[in-house]
Amino acid sequence: MPDASDSLLGKLGGDIASGRLIPFLGPDLLCLHDPPVVPTGARELAQLLSAKTAVPGRLRNNLWHAAQYIESNRHRVTLDRLMADLFAPIPAPGPLHLWLAGLTRLPLVVDTWYDGTMRAALTASGRTDWGQVQGASKARRLDGGIWTRAVDIGGAIVDDQTAADWATVLYKPHGAAQPTGDVLVSDADYVEVLTEIDIQTPIPETVRERRTGRGFLFLGCRFYDQILRTFVRQICKRSGGRRYAVVPDGLTRNEIRFLAAEGIEPLVMPLNDAISILTH
C-alpha cells in the first residue's frame, strides 16, 4: 500500500501537469544518473573556480566570495570565461526535465542552476511557445541597468511583452550559461539585487503574474546558503499556494528552520523515487 508521501506526490504531479503547481529545480537533479558533466552545487563550483585560479583558502568554499575575488583580481572577463568553460557541456535531460518540457499547461519552471539541461529538454520537445527569462549580471548591464533578460528559443534577446505571451517561461534567476552566458555569481552581482529584492524589483513581472495563486514543489534544491534562501523566499513571495520540498535525510538545522519559517512541507524520500511517482 502506498504511503502518504507517495499519494501526495501523485496528486502534486497532477497539479504540475494542470499548471496549478510550479516546479522549482535545483542542481541535485544533475546527480541522479550519469556522472555529472558540470558542477552540481555552490560549494563544488567554488572549489573548481578556486582550483583554476589562485583564491585564498578562506574563500574557497564560498562561491560568491571566490567569484568576487577572481573578478576583482583577475578581471570579470576571466570569471566569465571560467564559468563558460565549466558549464559548456549540457547534461542530458532526465525524465523529470523531459516530462516538464512536454506540459503545455505549465506556465512557469524555476531553475536555479547555471546549466542548460532544462532548456535542452524544452528545445527537444519541439515546442515553440516557450522562452527563457534570466537574471542579468551587474557586469553586463550595459543597457539601462535592467535586472533580467528575456531570451527566445533561438537565443535572441526579446522584449518583456514577447515573454509575457509565452505559454511556458523558464526562469533562471541566477542567470544561465546558455545561450547568452550571463550569470550572477560574484558578490558584486548580488549586492544590488539583494538590496532591491525585498520590494520585488528584480523579480520579472511575468514571473510575479504566473506565480499568483499557485504553489511550488522544490526538487533537487538545498537551502544551506543565505543567498539561496533569500531567492527562494522572494520568488515565492505572495504566490498564495502551498509549498512542498522533496528533501533527503540529514538537513542542517538552518535548512529545517527555513522550511518551517516559509511554510514549506518537507517530503523526505530519495529524489529518484519522487520523480518516478511524479512523472507516471
PDB file of C-alpha atoms in Angstrom:
ATOM      1  CA  MET A   1       0.000   0.000   0.000  1.00  0.00           C
ATOM      2  CA  PRO A   2       1.498   3.393  -0.953  1.00  0.00           C
ATOM      3  CA  ASP A   3       2.422   5.664   1.933  1.00  0.00           C
ATOM      4  CA  ALA A   4       1.093   9.176   2.408  1.00  0.00           C
ATOM      5  CA  SER A   5       4.060  10.820   0.667  1.00  0.00           C
ATOM      6  CA  ASP A   6       3.576   8.642  -2.423  1.00  0.00           C
ATOM      7  CA  SER A   7      -0.108   9.525  -2.606  1.00  0.00           C
ATOM      8  CA  LEU A   8       0.610  13.212  -2.108  1.00  0.00           C
ATOM      9  CA  LEU A   9       3.291  13.225  -4.800  1.00  0.00           C
ATOM     10  CA  GLY A  10       0.904  11.598  -7.240  1.00  0.00           C
ATOM     11  CA  LYS A  11      -1.526  14.445  -6.624  1.00  0.00           C
ATOM     12  CA  LEU A  12       1.250  17.035  -6.924  1.00  0.00           C
ATOM     13  CA  GLY A  13       2.240  15.581 -10.275  1.00  0.00           C
ATOM     14  CA  GLY A  14      -1.297  16.189 -11.478  1.00  0.00           C
ATOM     15  CA  ASP A  15      -1.170  19.732 -10.131  1.00  0.00           C
ATOM     16  CA  ILE A  16       2.038  20.427 -12.051  1.00  0.00           C
ATOM     17  CA  ALA A  17       0.599  18.985 -15.256  1.00  0.00           C
ATOM     18  CA  SER A  18      -2.500  21.157 -14.936  1.00  0.00           C
ATOM     19  CA  GLY A  19      -0.492  24.303 -14.201  1.00  0.00           C
ATOM     20  CA  ARG A  20      -1.539  24.704 -10.563  1.00  0.00           C
ATOM     21  CA  LEU A  21       1.886  23.950  -9.064  1.00  0.00           C
ATOM     22  CA  ILE A  22       5.245  25.369 -10.147  1.00  0.00           C
ATOM     23  CA  PRO A  23       8.352  23.151 -10.197  1.00  0.00           C
ATOM     24  CA  PHE A  24      11.399  24.759  -8.581  1.00  0.00           C
ATOM     25  CA  LEU A  25      14.532  22.922  -9.721  1.00  0.00           C
ATOM     26  CA  GLY A  26      17.965  22.716  -8.108  1.00  0.00           C
ATOM     27  CA  PRO A  27      21.362  21.262  -9.063  1.00  0.00           C
ATOM     28  CA  ASP A  28      20.944  17.966  -7.189  1.00  0.00           C
ATOM     29  CA  LEU A  29      18.835  16.812 -10.152  1.00  0.00           C
ATOM     30  CA  LEU A  30      22.064  16.576 -12.142  1.00  0.00           C
ATOM     31  CA  CYS A  31      23.463  13.913  -9.793  1.00  0.00           C
ATOM     32  CA  LEU A  32      20.833  11.254 -10.451  1.00  0.00           C
ATOM     33  CA  HIS A  33      22.064   9.378 -13.500  1.00  0.00           C
ATOM     34  CA  ASP A  34      25.372   9.569 -15.335  1.00  0.00           C
ATOM     35  CA  PRO A  35      28.379  11.164 -13.637  1.00  0.00           C
ATOM     36  CA  PRO A  36      27.688  14.908 -13.760  1.00  0.00           C
ATOM     37  CA  VAL A  37      29.420  16.785 -16.576  1.00  0.00           C
ATOM     38  CA  VAL A  38      29.048  20.172 -14.846  1.00  0.00           C
ATOM     39  CA  PRO A  39      29.435  21.321 -11.228  1.00  0.00           C
ATOM     40  CA  THR A  40      26.395  20.387  -9.156  1.00  0.00           C
ATOM     41  CA  GLY A  41      26.352  22.849  -6.281  1.00  0.00           C
ATOM     42  CA  ALA A  42      27.672  26.149  -4.997  1.00  0.00           C
ATOM     43  CA  ARG A  43      30.437  24.633  -2.873  1.00  0.00           C
ATOM     44  CA  GLU A  44      31.691  22.363  -5.641  1.00  0.00           C
ATOM     45  CA  LEU A  45      31.657  25.250  -8.109  1.00  0.00           C
ATOM     46  CA  ALA A  46      33.569  27.455  -5.662  1.00  0.00           C
ATOM     47  CA  GLN A  47      36.244  24.781  -5.295  1.00  0.00           C
ATOM     48  CA  LEU A  48      36.542  24.305  -9.060  1.00  0.00           C
ATOM     49  CA  LEU A  49      36.879  28.040  -9.680  1.00  0.00           C
ATOM     50  CA  SER A  50      39.479  28.238  -6.915  1.00  0.00           C
ATOM     51  CA  ALA A  51      41.433  25.371  -8.468  1.00  0.00           C
ATOM     52  CA  LYS A  52      41.649  27.190 -11.800  1.00  0.00           C
ATOM     53  CA  THR A  53      42.973  30.465 -10.405  1.00  0.00           C
ATOM     54  CA  ALA A  54      44.627  31.366  -7.125  1.00  0.00           C
ATOM     55  CA  VAL A  55      41.957  32.104  -4.494  1.00  0.00           C
ATOM     56  CA  PRO A  56      42.764  32.481  -0.764  1.00  0.00           C
ATOM     57  CA  GLY A  57      41.939  29.389   1.265  1.00  0.00           C
ATOM     58  CA  ARG A  58      39.368  31.159   3.428  1.00  0.00           C
ATOM     59  CA  LEU A  59      37.239  31.855   0.328  1.00  0.00           C
ATOM     60  CA  ARG A  60      37.461  28.544  -1.496  1.00  0.00           C
ATOM     61  CA  ASN A  61      34.220  27.052  -0.157  1.00  0.00           C
ATOM     62  CA  ASN A  62      32.091  30.160  -0.678  1.00  0.00           C
ATOM     63  CA  LEU A  63      31.035  30.607  -4.291  1.00  0.00           C
ATOM     64  CA  TRP A  64      30.070  34.263  -4.128  1.00  0.00           C
ATOM     65  CA  HIS A  65      33.277  35.317  -2.317  1.00  0.00           C
ATOM     66  CA  ALA A  66      35.554  33.184  -4.501  1.00  0.00           C
ATOM     67  CA  ALA A  67      33.948  34.578  -7.654  1.00  0.00           C
ATOM     68  CA  GLN A  68      34.305  38.132  -6.350  1.00  0.00           C
ATOM     69  CA  TYR A  69      37.991  37.584  -5.640  1.00  0.00           C
ATOM     70  CA  ILE A  70      38.535  36.385  -9.216  1.00  0.00           C
ATOM     71  CA  GLU A  71      36.534  39.295 -10.621  1.00  0.00           C
ATOM     72  CA  SER A  72      38.433  41.857  -8.540  1.00  0.00           C
ATOM     73  CA  ASN A  73      41.914  40.439  -9.043  1.00  0.00           C
ATOM     74  CA  ARG A  74      41.779  38.766 -12.458  1.00  0.00           C
ATOM     75  CA  HIS A  75      39.014  40.814 -14.166  1.00  0.00           C
ATOM     76  CA  ARG A  76      35.406  39.909 -14.900  1.00  0.00           C
ATOM     77  CA  VAL A  77      36.365  38.522 -18.294  1.00  0.00           C
ATOM     78  CA  THR A  78      38.353  35.796 -16.534  1.00  0.00           C
ATOM     79  CA  LEU A  79      35.407  34.880 -14.313  1.00  0.00           C
ATOM     80  CA  ASP A  80      33.004  34.766 -17.256  1.00  0.00           C
ATOM     81  CA  ARG A  81      35.396  32.579 -19.235  1.00  0.00           C
ATOM     82  CA  LEU A  82      35.818  30.137 -16.353  1.00  0.00           C
ATOM     83  CA  MET A  83      32.058  29.879 -15.885  1.00  0.00           C
ATOM     84  CA  ALA A  84      31.510  29.397 -19.613  1.00  0.00           C
ATOM     85  CA  ASP A  85      34.096  26.606 -19.718  1.00  0.00           C
ATOM     86  CA  LEU A  86      32.718  24.806 -16.660  1.00  0.00           C
ATOM     87  CA  PHE A  87      29.146  24.895 -17.958  1.00  0.00           C
ATOM     88  CA  ALA A  88      29.848  24.383 -21.659  1.00  0.00           C
ATOM     89  CA  PRO A  89      28.732  20.723 -21.514  1.00  0.00           C
ATOM     90  CA  ILE A  90      24.954  20.367 -21.464  1.00  0.00           C
ATOM     91  CA  PRO A  91      23.826  17.438 -19.309  1.00  0.00           C
ATOM     92  CA  ALA A  92      21.385  15.042 -20.938  1.00  0.00           C
ATOM     93  CA  PRO A  93      17.861  15.874 -19.738  1.00  0.00           C
ATOM     94  CA  GLY A  94      16.485  13.355 -17.272  1.00  0.00           C
ATOM     95  CA  PRO A  95      12.938  12.001 -17.013  1.00  0.00           C
ATOM     96  CA  LEU A  96      11.764  14.979 -14.968  1.00  0.00           C
ATOM     97  CA  HIS A  97      13.125  17.551 -17.422  1.00  0.00           C
ATOM     98  CA  LEU A  98      11.581  15.742 -20.390  1.00  0.00           C
ATOM     99  CA  TRP A  99       8.232  15.376 -18.648  1.00  0.00           C
ATOM    100  CA  LEU A 100       8.106  19.040 -17.669  1.00  0.00           C
ATOM    101  CA  ALA A 101       9.063  20.112 -21.184  1.00  0.00           C
ATOM    102  CA  GLY A 102       6.007  18.372 -22.598  1.00  0.00           C
ATOM    103  CA  LEU A 103       3.494  20.061 -20.280  1.00  0.00           C
ATOM    104  CA  THR A 104       1.839  22.739 -22.395  1.00  0.00           C
ATOM    105  CA  ARG A 105      -0.317  23.981 -19.497  1.00  0.00           C
ATOM    106  CA  LEU A 106       2.677  24.628 -17.236  1.00  0.00           C
ATOM    107  CA  PRO A 107       3.156  28.414 -17.048  1.00  0.00           C
ATOM    108  CA  LEU A 108       6.488  28.559 -15.223  1.00  0.00           C
ATOM    109  CA  VAL A 109       9.544  26.461 -14.403  1.00  0.00           C
ATOM    110  CA  VAL A 110      12.040  27.950 -11.948  1.00  0.00           C
ATOM    111  CA  ASP A 111      15.553  26.575 -12.480  1.00  0.00           C
ATOM    112  CA  THR A 112      18.146  27.859 -10.038  1.00  0.00           C
ATOM    113  CA  TRP A 113      21.360  26.463 -11.528  1.00  0.00           C
ATOM    114  CA  TYR A 114      23.509  27.701 -14.418  1.00  0.00           C
ATOM    115  CA  ASP A 115      23.318  24.610 -16.662  1.00  0.00           C
ATOM    116  CA  GLY A 116      21.372  24.249 -19.901  1.00  0.00           C
ATOM    117  CA  THR A 117      19.570  20.978 -19.139  1.00  0.00           C
ATOM    118  CA  MET A 118      16.004  22.252 -18.842  1.00  0.00           C
ATOM    119  CA  ARG A 119      16.458  24.487 -21.867  1.00  0.00           C
ATOM    120  CA  ALA A 120      17.709  21.476 -23.843  1.00  0.00           C
ATOM    121  CA  ALA A 121      14.633  19.485 -22.811  1.00  0.00           C
ATOM    122  CA  LEU A 122      12.296  22.249 -23.962  1.00  0.00           C
ATOM    123  CA  THR A 123      14.169  22.510 -27.250  1.00  0.00           C
ATOM    124  CA  ALA A 124      13.954  18.745 -27.772  1.00  0.00           C
ATOM    125  CA  SER A 125      10.194  18.814 -27.154  1.00  0.00           C
ATOM    126  CA  GLY A 126       9.661  20.634 -30.439  1.00  0.00           C
ATOM    127  CA  ARG A 127       7.516  23.273 -28.770  1.00  0.00           C
ATOM    128  CA  THR A 128       7.804  26.866 -29.975  1.00  0.00           C
ATOM    129  CA  ASP A 129       5.650  28.535 -27.305  1.00  0.00           C
ATOM    130  CA  TRP A 130       8.277  28.936 -24.595  1.00  0.00           C
ATOM    131  CA  GLY A 131      11.234  31.125 -23.752  1.00  0.00           C
ATOM    132  CA  GLN A 132      13.753  31.877 -21.033  1.00  0.00           C
ATOM    133  CA  VAL A 133      13.888  34.777 -18.590  1.00  0.00           C
ATOM    134  CA  GLN A 134      17.174  35.019 -16.730  1.00  0.00           C
ATOM    135  CA  GLY A 135      18.966  37.171 -14.224  1.00  0.00           C
ATOM    136  CA  ALA A 136      21.376  39.723 -15.706  1.00  0.00           C
ATOM    137  CA  SER A 137      24.731  40.302 -14.041  1.00  0.00           C
ATOM    138  CA  LYS A 138      25.818  43.736 -12.890  1.00  0.00           C
ATOM    139  CA  ALA A 139      28.883  43.461 -15.133  1.00  0.00           C
ATOM    140  CA  ARG A 140      26.753  43.119 -18.267  1.00  0.00           C
ATOM    141  CA  ARG A 141      24.044  45.644 -17.519  1.00  0.00           C
ATOM    142  CA  LEU A 142      25.031  47.956 -20.333  1.00  0.00           C
ATOM    143  CA  ASP A 143      21.505  48.740 -21.470  1.00  0.00           C
ATOM    144  CA  GLY A 144      19.990  50.788 -18.680  1.00  0.00           C
ATOM    145  CA  GLY A 145      20.514  48.713 -15.560  1.00  0.00           C
ATOM    146  CA  ILE A 146      17.872  46.059 -16.192  1.00  0.00           C
ATOM    147  CA  TRP A 147      17.586  43.162 -13.756  1.00  0.00           C
ATOM    148  CA  THR A 148      16.698  40.381 -16.183  1.00  0.00           C
ATOM    149  CA  ARG A 149      16.648  39.498 -19.855  1.00  0.00           C
ATOM    150  CA  ALA A 150      14.176  37.501 -21.911  1.00  0.00           C
ATOM    151  CA  VAL A 151      15.672  35.151 -24.488  1.00  0.00           C
ATOM    152  CA  ASP A 152      13.680  33.292 -27.134  1.00  0.00           C
ATOM    153  CA  ILE A 153      14.192  29.712 -28.309  1.00  0.00           C
ATOM    154  CA  GLY A 154      16.717  30.863 -30.901  1.00  0.00           C
ATOM    155  CA  GLY A 155      18.821  32.748 -28.347  1.00  0.00           C
ATOM    156  CA  ALA A 156      17.746  36.261 -29.339  1.00  0.00           C
ATOM    157  CA  ILE A 157      17.028  38.841 -26.630  1.00  0.00           C
ATOM    158  CA  VAL A 158      13.381  39.925 -26.832  1.00  0.00           C
ATOM    159  CA  ASP A 159      11.167  42.441 -25.048  1.00  0.00           C
ATOM    160  CA  ASP A 160       9.091  41.803 -21.943  1.00  0.00           C
ATOM    161  CA  GLN A 161       5.804  41.715 -23.848  1.00  0.00           C
ATOM    162  CA  THR A 162       7.059  38.871 -26.010  1.00  0.00           C
ATOM    163  CA  ALA A 163       7.984  36.964 -22.858  1.00  0.00           C
ATOM    164  CA  ALA A 164       4.560  37.626 -21.353  1.00  0.00           C
ATOM    165  CA  ASP A 165       2.960  35.875 -24.331  1.00  0.00           C
ATOM    166  CA  TRP A 166       4.898  32.610 -23.940  1.00  0.00           C
ATOM    167  CA  ALA A 167       2.889  29.619 -22.736  1.00  0.00           C
ATOM    168  CA  THR A 168       5.804  28.441 -20.575  1.00  0.00           C
ATOM    169  CA  VAL A 169       8.569  30.580 -19.093  1.00  0.00           C
ATOM    170  CA  LEU A 170      11.839  29.001 -17.985  1.00  0.00           C
ATOM    171  CA  TYR A 171      13.008  31.337 -15.226  1.00  0.00           C
ATOM    172  CA  LYS A 172      16.735  31.248 -14.388  1.00  0.00           C
ATOM    173  CA  PRO A 173      17.070  33.771 -11.526  1.00  0.00           C
ATOM    174  CA  HIS A 174      20.859  33.384 -11.197  1.00  0.00           C
ATOM    175  CA  GLY A 175      21.473  33.637 -14.935  1.00  0.00           C
ATOM    176  CA  ALA A 176      22.400  30.888 -17.369  1.00  0.00           C
ATOM    177  CA  ALA A 177      25.394  29.581 -19.267  1.00  0.00           C
ATOM    178  CA  GLN A 178      23.266  29.119 -22.389  1.00  0.00           C
ATOM    179  CA  PRO A 179      22.575  30.893 -24.617  1.00  0.00           C
ATOM    180  CA  THR A 180      23.978  34.285 -23.510  1.00  0.00           C
ATOM    181  CA  GLY A 181      26.491  33.225 -20.852  1.00  0.00           C
ATOM    182  CA  ASP A 182      25.257  35.942 -18.492  1.00  0.00           C
ATOM    183  CA  VAL A 183      25.359  34.769 -14.856  1.00  0.00           C
ATOM    184  CA  LEU A 184      25.054  36.175 -11.354  1.00  0.00           C
ATOM    185  CA  VAL A 185      27.870  34.645  -9.347  1.00  0.00           C
ATOM    186  CA  SER A 186      30.015  37.270  -7.581  1.00  0.00           C
ATOM    187  CA  ASP A 187      29.224  39.406  -4.559  1.00  0.00           C
ATOM    188  CA  ALA A 188      29.063  42.445  -6.853  1.00  0.00           C
ATOM    189  CA  ASP A 189      26.400  40.740  -8.964  1.00  0.00           C
ATOM    190  CA  TYR A 190      24.199  40.200  -5.939  1.00  0.00           C
ATOM    191  CA  VAL A 191      24.651  43.363  -3.898  1.00  0.00           C
ATOM    192  CA  GLU A 192      22.100  45.455  -5.807  1.00  0.00           C
ATOM    193  CA  VAL A 193      19.746  42.529  -6.324  1.00  0.00           C
ATOM    194  CA  LEU A 194      19.642  41.764  -2.612  1.00  0.00           C
ATOM    195  CA  THR A 195      19.084  45.441  -1.816  1.00  0.00           C
ATOM    196  CA  GLU A 196      16.031  45.592  -4.072  1.00  0.00           C
ATOM    197  CA  ILE A 197      14.669  42.065  -3.938  1.00  0.00           C
ATOM    198  CA  ASP A 198      12.517  42.601  -0.852  1.00  0.00           C
ATOM    199  CA  ILE A 199      10.390  45.042  -2.844  1.00  0.00           C
ATOM    200  CA  GLN A 200      10.387  42.561  -5.742  1.00  0.00           C
ATOM    201  CA  THR A 201      12.009  44.842  -8.325  1.00  0.00           C
ATOM    202  CA  PRO A 202      14.442  42.161  -9.605  1.00  0.00           C
ATOM    203  CA  ILE A 203      11.646  39.569  -9.994  1.00  0.00           C
ATOM    204  CA  PRO A 204      10.310  39.779 -13.581  1.00  0.00           C
ATOM    205  CA  GLU A 205       6.710  40.888 -13.909  1.00  0.00           C
ATOM    206  CA  THR A 206       5.772  37.797 -15.900  1.00  0.00           C
ATOM    207  CA  VAL A 207       7.102  35.605 -13.069  1.00  0.00           C
ATOM    208  CA  ARG A 208       5.141  37.570 -10.474  1.00  0.00           C
ATOM    209  CA  GLU A 209       1.985  37.174 -12.533  1.00  0.00           C
ATOM    210  CA  ARG A 210       2.465  33.464 -13.197  1.00  0.00           C
ATOM    211  CA  ARG A 211       3.150  32.559  -9.560  1.00  0.00           C
ATOM    212  CA  THR A 212      -0.064  34.197  -8.326  1.00  0.00           C
ATOM    213  CA  GLY A 213      -2.416  31.669  -6.769  1.00  0.00           C
ATOM    214  CA  ARG A 214      -0.002  28.800  -7.355  1.00  0.00           C
ATOM    215  CA  GLY A 215       2.193  26.707  -5.095  1.00  0.00           C
ATOM    216  CA  PHE A 216       5.723  25.381  -5.528  1.00  0.00           C
ATOM    217  CA  LEU A 217       7.389  21.978  -5.446  1.00  0.00           C
ATOM    218  CA  PHE A 218      11.145  22.077  -4.795  1.00  0.00           C
ATOM    219  CA  LEU A 219      13.115  19.279  -6.451  1.00  0.00           C
ATOM    220  CA  GLY A 220      16.884  18.905  -6.164  1.00  0.00           C
ATOM    221  CA  CYS A 221      17.221  22.041  -4.025  1.00  0.00           C
ATOM    222  CA  ARG A 222      19.171  22.622  -0.835  1.00  0.00           C
ATOM    223  CA  PHE A 223      18.781  25.624   1.442  1.00  0.00           C
ATOM    224  CA  TYR A 224      22.083  25.875   3.323  1.00  0.00           C
ATOM    225  CA  ASP A 225      23.167  29.264   1.930  1.00  0.00           C
ATOM    226  CA  GLN A 226      21.686  32.657   2.785  1.00  0.00           C
ATOM    227  CA  ILE A 227      21.619  33.892  -0.816  1.00  0.00           C
ATOM    228  CA  LEU A 228      19.839  30.734  -1.972  1.00  0.00           C
ATOM    229  CA  ARG A 229      17.300  31.058   0.849  1.00  0.00           C
ATOM    230  CA  THR A 230      16.699  34.726   0.057  1.00  0.00           C
ATOM    231  CA  PHE A 231      15.943  33.971  -3.589  1.00  0.00           C
ATOM    232  CA  VAL A 232      13.558  31.167  -2.636  1.00  0.00           C
ATOM    233  CA  ARG A 233      11.744  33.437  -0.199  1.00  0.00           C
ATOM    234  CA  GLN A 234      11.365  36.291  -2.659  1.00  0.00           C
ATOM    235  CA  ILE A 235      10.462  34.219  -5.722  1.00  0.00           C
ATOM    236  CA  CYS A 236       7.691  32.512  -3.749  1.00  0.00           C
ATOM    237  CA  LYS A 237       6.526  35.720  -2.082  1.00  0.00           C
ATOM    238  CA  ARG A 238       2.807  36.473  -2.462  1.00  0.00           C
ATOM    239  CA  SER A 239       2.272  33.330  -4.518  1.00  0.00           C
ATOM    240  CA  GLY A 240      -0.599  32.116  -2.361  1.00  0.00           C
ATOM    241  CA  GLY A 241      -0.315  28.366  -2.955  1.00  0.00           C
ATOM    242  CA  ARG A 242       1.088  25.586  -0.789  1.00  0.00           C
ATOM    243  CA  ARG A 243       4.766  24.689  -0.895  1.00  0.00           C
ATOM    244  CA  TYR A 244       6.492  21.319  -0.757  1.00  0.00           C
ATOM    245  CA  ALA A 245      10.098  20.150  -0.997  1.00  0.00           C
ATOM    246  CA  VAL A 246      11.472  16.693  -1.718  1.00  0.00           C
ATOM    247  CA  VAL A 247      14.496  16.517   0.573  1.00  0.00           C
ATOM    248  CA  PRO A 248      16.983  13.905   1.796  1.00  0.00           C
ATOM    249  CA  ASP A 249      17.620  12.890   5.361  1.00  0.00           C
ATOM    250  CA  GLY A 250      20.171  14.998   7.173  1.00  0.00           C
ATOM    251  CA  LEU A 251      19.082  18.569   6.510  1.00  0.00           C
ATOM    252  CA  THR A 252      21.007  21.154   8.501  1.00  0.00           C
ATOM    253  CA  ARG A 253      19.327  22.975  11.361  1.00  0.00           C
ATOM    254  CA  ASN A 254      19.303  26.149   9.271  1.00  0.00           C
ATOM    255  CA  GLU A 255      17.525  24.315   6.461  1.00  0.00           C
ATOM    256  CA  ILE A 256      14.932  22.846   8.828  1.00  0.00           C
ATOM    257  CA  ARG A 257      14.251  26.254  10.357  1.00  0.00           C
ATOM    258  CA  PHE A 258      13.972  27.828   6.911  1.00  0.00           C
ATOM    259  CA  LEU A 259      11.446  25.272   5.670  1.00  0.00           C
ATOM    260  CA  ALA A 260       9.343  25.798   8.779  1.00  0.00           C
ATOM    261  CA  ALA A 261       9.521  29.595   8.539  1.00  0.00           C
ATOM    262  CA  GLU A 262       8.482  29.585   4.871  1.00  0.00           C
ATOM    263  CA  GLY A 263       5.698  27.044   5.281  1.00  0.00           C
ATOM    264  CA  ILE A 264       7.427  24.509   3.022  1.00  0.00           C
ATOM    265  CA  GLU A 265       6.345  20.946   3.802  1.00  0.00           C
ATOM    266  CA  PRO A 266       9.331  18.557   3.596  1.00  0.00           C
ATOM    267  CA  LEU A 267       8.800  15.227   1.843  1.00  0.00           C
ATOM    268  CA  VAL A 268      11.731  13.076   2.937  1.00  0.00           C
ATOM    269  CA  MET A 269      12.462  10.498   0.256  1.00  0.00           C
ATOM    270  CA  PRO A 270      15.001   9.708  -2.481  1.00  0.00           C
ATOM    271  CA  LEU A 271      14.769  12.169  -5.346  1.00  0.00           C
ATOM    272  CA  ASN A 272      14.666   9.418  -7.976  1.00  0.00           C
ATOM    273  CA  ASP A 273      11.684   7.807  -6.260  1.00  0.00           C
ATOM    274  CA  ALA A 274       9.844  11.117  -6.115  1.00  0.00           C
ATOM    275  CA  ILE A 275      10.448  11.772  -9.810  1.00  0.00           C
ATOM    276  CA  SER A 276       9.190   8.316 -10.734  1.00  0.00           C
ATOM    277  CA  ILE A 277       5.926   8.971  -8.892  1.00  0.00           C
ATOM    278  CA  LEU A 278       5.509  12.482 -10.292  1.00  0.00           C
ATOM    279  CA  THR A 279       6.032  11.527 -13.913  1.00  0.00           C
ATOM    280  CA  HIS A 280       3.881   8.384 -14.092  1.00  0.00           C
TER     281      HIS A 280
END
